[in-house]
CSV table of N, CA and C in Angstrom, one decimal:
chain,number,residue,atom,x,y,z
A,1,LEU,N,34.8,-1.8,150.0
A,1,LEU,CA,34.7,-0.5,150.1
A,1,LEU,C,35.8,0.2,148.8
A,2,VAL,N,36.9,-0.8,148.5
A,2,VAL,CA,37.7,-0.1,147.3
A,2,VAL,C,37.3,-1.4,146.2
A,3,THR,N,37.0,-2.0,146.2
A,3,THR,CA,36.3,-3.1,145.1
A,3,THR,C,35.2,-2.5,145.0
A,4,LYS,N,34.5,-2.1,145.8
A,4,LYS,CA,33.0,-1.9,144.7
A,4,LYS,C,33.4,-0.6,144.4
A,5,LEU,N,34.6,0.2,145.0
A,5,LEU,CA,34.2,1.5,144.4
A,5,LEU,C,35.2,1.0,142.4
A,6,TYR,N,35.6,0.9,142.4
A,6,TYR,CA,36.0,0.2,141.2
A,6,TYR,C,35.3,-0.4,140.5
A,7,ASP,N,34.3,-1.9,141.0
A,7,ASP,CA,33.1,-1.9,139.9
A,7,ASP,C,32.7,-1.0,139.5
A,8,GLU,N,33.0,0.2,140.5
A,8,GLU,CA,31.4,1.6,139.7
A,8,GLU,C,31.6,1.8,138.7
A,9,PHE,N,33.6,2.0,139.1
A,9,PHE,CA,34.1,2.6,137.3
A,9,PHE,C,34.1,1.7,136.3
A,10,GLY,N,33.8,0.6,136.6
A,10,GLY,CA,33.6,-0.5,135.8
A,10,GLY,C,34.6,-1.3,135.5
A,11,PHE,N,36.3,-1.9,136.3
A,11,PHE,CA,36.4,-2.1,136.5
A,11,PHE,C,36.4,-3.4,137.2
A,12,ASP,N,37.2,-4.5,136.9
A,12,ASP,CA,36.8,-6.1,137.8
A,12,ASP,C,37.9,-6.1,138.6
A,13,THR,N,37.5,-6.4,139.7
A,13,THR,CA,38.8,-6.8,140.9
A,13,THR,C,39.3,-8.4,141.0
A,14,VAL,N,40.6,-8.4,140.5
A,14,VAL,CA,40.5,-10.1,140.8
A,14,VAL,C,41.5,-9.9,142.2
A,15,ASN,N,41.0,-10.8,143.7
A,15,ASN,CA,41.8,-11.7,144.4
A,15,ASN,C,43.2,-12.5,144.0
A,16,ILE,N,44.3,-12.1,143.9
A,16,ILE,CA,45.8,-12.8,143.5
A,16,ILE,C,46.2,-13.7,144.6
A,17,GLY,N,45.3,-13.3,146.1
A,17,GLY,CA,46.5,-13.8,146.6
A,17,GLY,C,46.7,-13.3,148.0
A,18,PRO,N,47.5,-13.9,148.7
A,18,PRO,CA,48.2,-12.9,149.4
A,18,PRO,C,49.6,-12.1,149.1
A,19,LEU,N,50.6,-11.2,149.9
A,19,LEU,CA,51.6,-10.7,149.1
A,19,LEU,C,53.0,-12.0,149.1
A,20,SER,N,52.8,-12.7,149.3
A,20,SER,CA,53.7,-13.7,149.2
A,20,SER,C,53.4,-14.3,147.7
A,21,GLU,N,52.8,-14.4,147.3
A,21,GLU,CA,52.0,-14.6,146.1
A,21,GLU,C,52.5,-13.4,144.5
A,22,SER,N,53.1,-12.7,145.8
A,22,SER,CA,52.5,-11.3,144.4
A,22,SER,C,53.9,-11.5,143.5
A,23,TRP,N,55.2,-12.2,143.4
A,23,TRP,CA,55.9,-12.5,142.7
A,23,TRP,C,55.1,-12.9,140.9
A,24,ARG,N,53.9,-13.1,141.4
A,24,ARG,CA,53.4,-13.8,139.8
A,24,ARG,C,53.0,-12.6,139.2
A,25,VAL,N,52.6,-11.1,139.6
A,25,VAL,CA,52.7,-10.0,138.6
A,25,VAL,C,53.9,-8.7,138.8
A,26,GLU,N,55.5,-10.3,139.2
A,26,GLU,CA,56.6,-8.7,138.7
A,26,GLU,C,56.5,-8.9,137.1
A,27,ARG,N,57.5,-8.1,136.9
A,27,ARG,CA,58.2,-7.9,135.7
A,27,ARG,C,58.6,-9.0,135.1
A,28,ASP,N,58.4,-9.3,133.6
A,28,ASP,CA,59.0,-10.4,132.8
A,28,ASP,C,57.8,-11.9,133.4
A,29,ARG,N,57.0,-11.4,133.9
A,29,ARG,CA,56.2,-12.4,134.0
A,29,ARG,C,54.8,-12.0,133.0
A,30,PRO,N,53.8,-13.4,133.0
A,30,PRO,CA,52.7,-13.0,132.2
A,30,PRO,C,51.5,-11.9,131.8
A,31,ALA,N,52.1,-12.0,133.5
A,31,ALA,CA,49.6,-10.7,134.0
A,31,ALA,C,50.7,-9.2,134.1
A,32,TYR,N,52.2,-9.1,133.7
A,32,TYR,CA,52.7,-7.8,133.9
A,32,TYR,C,52.6,-6.4,133.0
A,33,VAL,N,52.0,-5.5,133.1
A,33,VAL,CA,51.6,-4.5,132.6
A,33,VAL,C,50.7,-5.2,131.3
A,34,VAL,N,49.9,-6.2,131.2
A,34,VAL,CA,49.8,-6.1,129.7
A,34,VAL,C,47.8,-6.2,129.6
A,35,ARG,N,47.3,-5.3,129.2
A,35,ARG,CA,45.8,-4.6,129.4
A,35,ARG,C,45.3,-7.1,129.1
A,36,GLN,N,44.3,-7.2,130.3
A,36,GLN,CA,44.0,-8.1,130.1
A,36,GLN,C,42.5,-8.2,130.8
A,37,ASN,N,41.7,-9.3,130.6
A,37,ASN,CA,40.0,-8.9,131.5
A,37,ASN,C,40.7,-10.2,132.4
A,38,ALA,N,39.5,-10.4,133.2
A,38,ALA,CA,40.0,-11.3,135.0
A,38,ALA,C,40.2,-12.4,134.7
A,39,GLU,N,39.6,-12.7,133.1
A,39,GLU,CA,39.5,-14.1,133.2
A,39,GLU,C,41.3,-14.1,132.6
A,40,GLU,N,41.3,-13.6,131.9
A,40,GLU,CA,43.0,-13.9,131.6
A,40,GLU,C,44.0,-13.4,132.2
A,41,LEU,N,43.8,-12.8,133.0
A,41,LEU,CA,44.9,-12.5,134.3
A,41,LEU,C,44.7,-13.5,134.6
A,42,GLY,N,43.5,-14.5,135.4
A,42,GLY,CA,43.9,-15.7,135.9
A,42,GLY,C,45.0,-16.7,135.1
A,43,GLU,N,44.6,-16.5,133.9
A,43,GLU,CA,44.7,-17.8,133.0
A,43,GLU,C,47.1,-17.1,133.2
A,44,ASN,N,46.5,-16.1,132.8
A,44,ASN,CA,48.1,-15.7,133.2
A,44,ASN,C,48.7,-15.3,134.7
A,45,LEU,N,48.2,-15.5,135.6
A,45,LEU,CA,49.1,-16.4,137.1
A,45,LEU,C,48.8,-17.2,137.5
A,46,ALA,N,48.2,-18.4,136.3
A,46,ALA,CA,48.6,-19.9,136.9
A,46,ALA,C,50.0,-19.8,136.2
A,47,ARG,N,50.0,-19.5,134.5
A,47,ARG,CA,50.7,-20.2,134.1
A,47,ARG,C,52.3,-19.3,134.4
A,48,ALA,N,52.7,-18.7,135.9
A,48,ALA,CA,53.8,-17.4,135.4
A,48,ALA,C,54.5,-18.8,136.2
A,49,PRO,N,55.9,-18.6,136.1
A,49,PRO,CA,57.0,-19.4,136.5
A,49,PRO,C,57.7,-18.8,137.5
A,50,ARG,N,57.7,-19.6,138.6
A,50,ARG,CA,58.7,-18.8,139.8
A,50,ARG,C,60.0,-19.0,139.3
A,51,ALA,N,61.0,-17.7,139.2
A,51,ALA,CA,62.1,-17.7,139.5
A,51,ALA,C,62.8,-17.7,140.7
A,52,ILE,N,64.0,-18.5,141.4
A,52,ILE,CA,64.6,-18.9,142.1
A,52,ILE,C,65.8,-18.2,142.3
């Protein structure tokens, strides 16, 4: 339902995986607070370094 609503507003939705993968969009990661399209987001998520 929400995905369809976002689509109607002209936004792309991207499934970034389970909550355990949410570190990929945390501060100081390539995908954090950056204007990007779905393809760019996928690329930024893939290159996010995991800091321990």
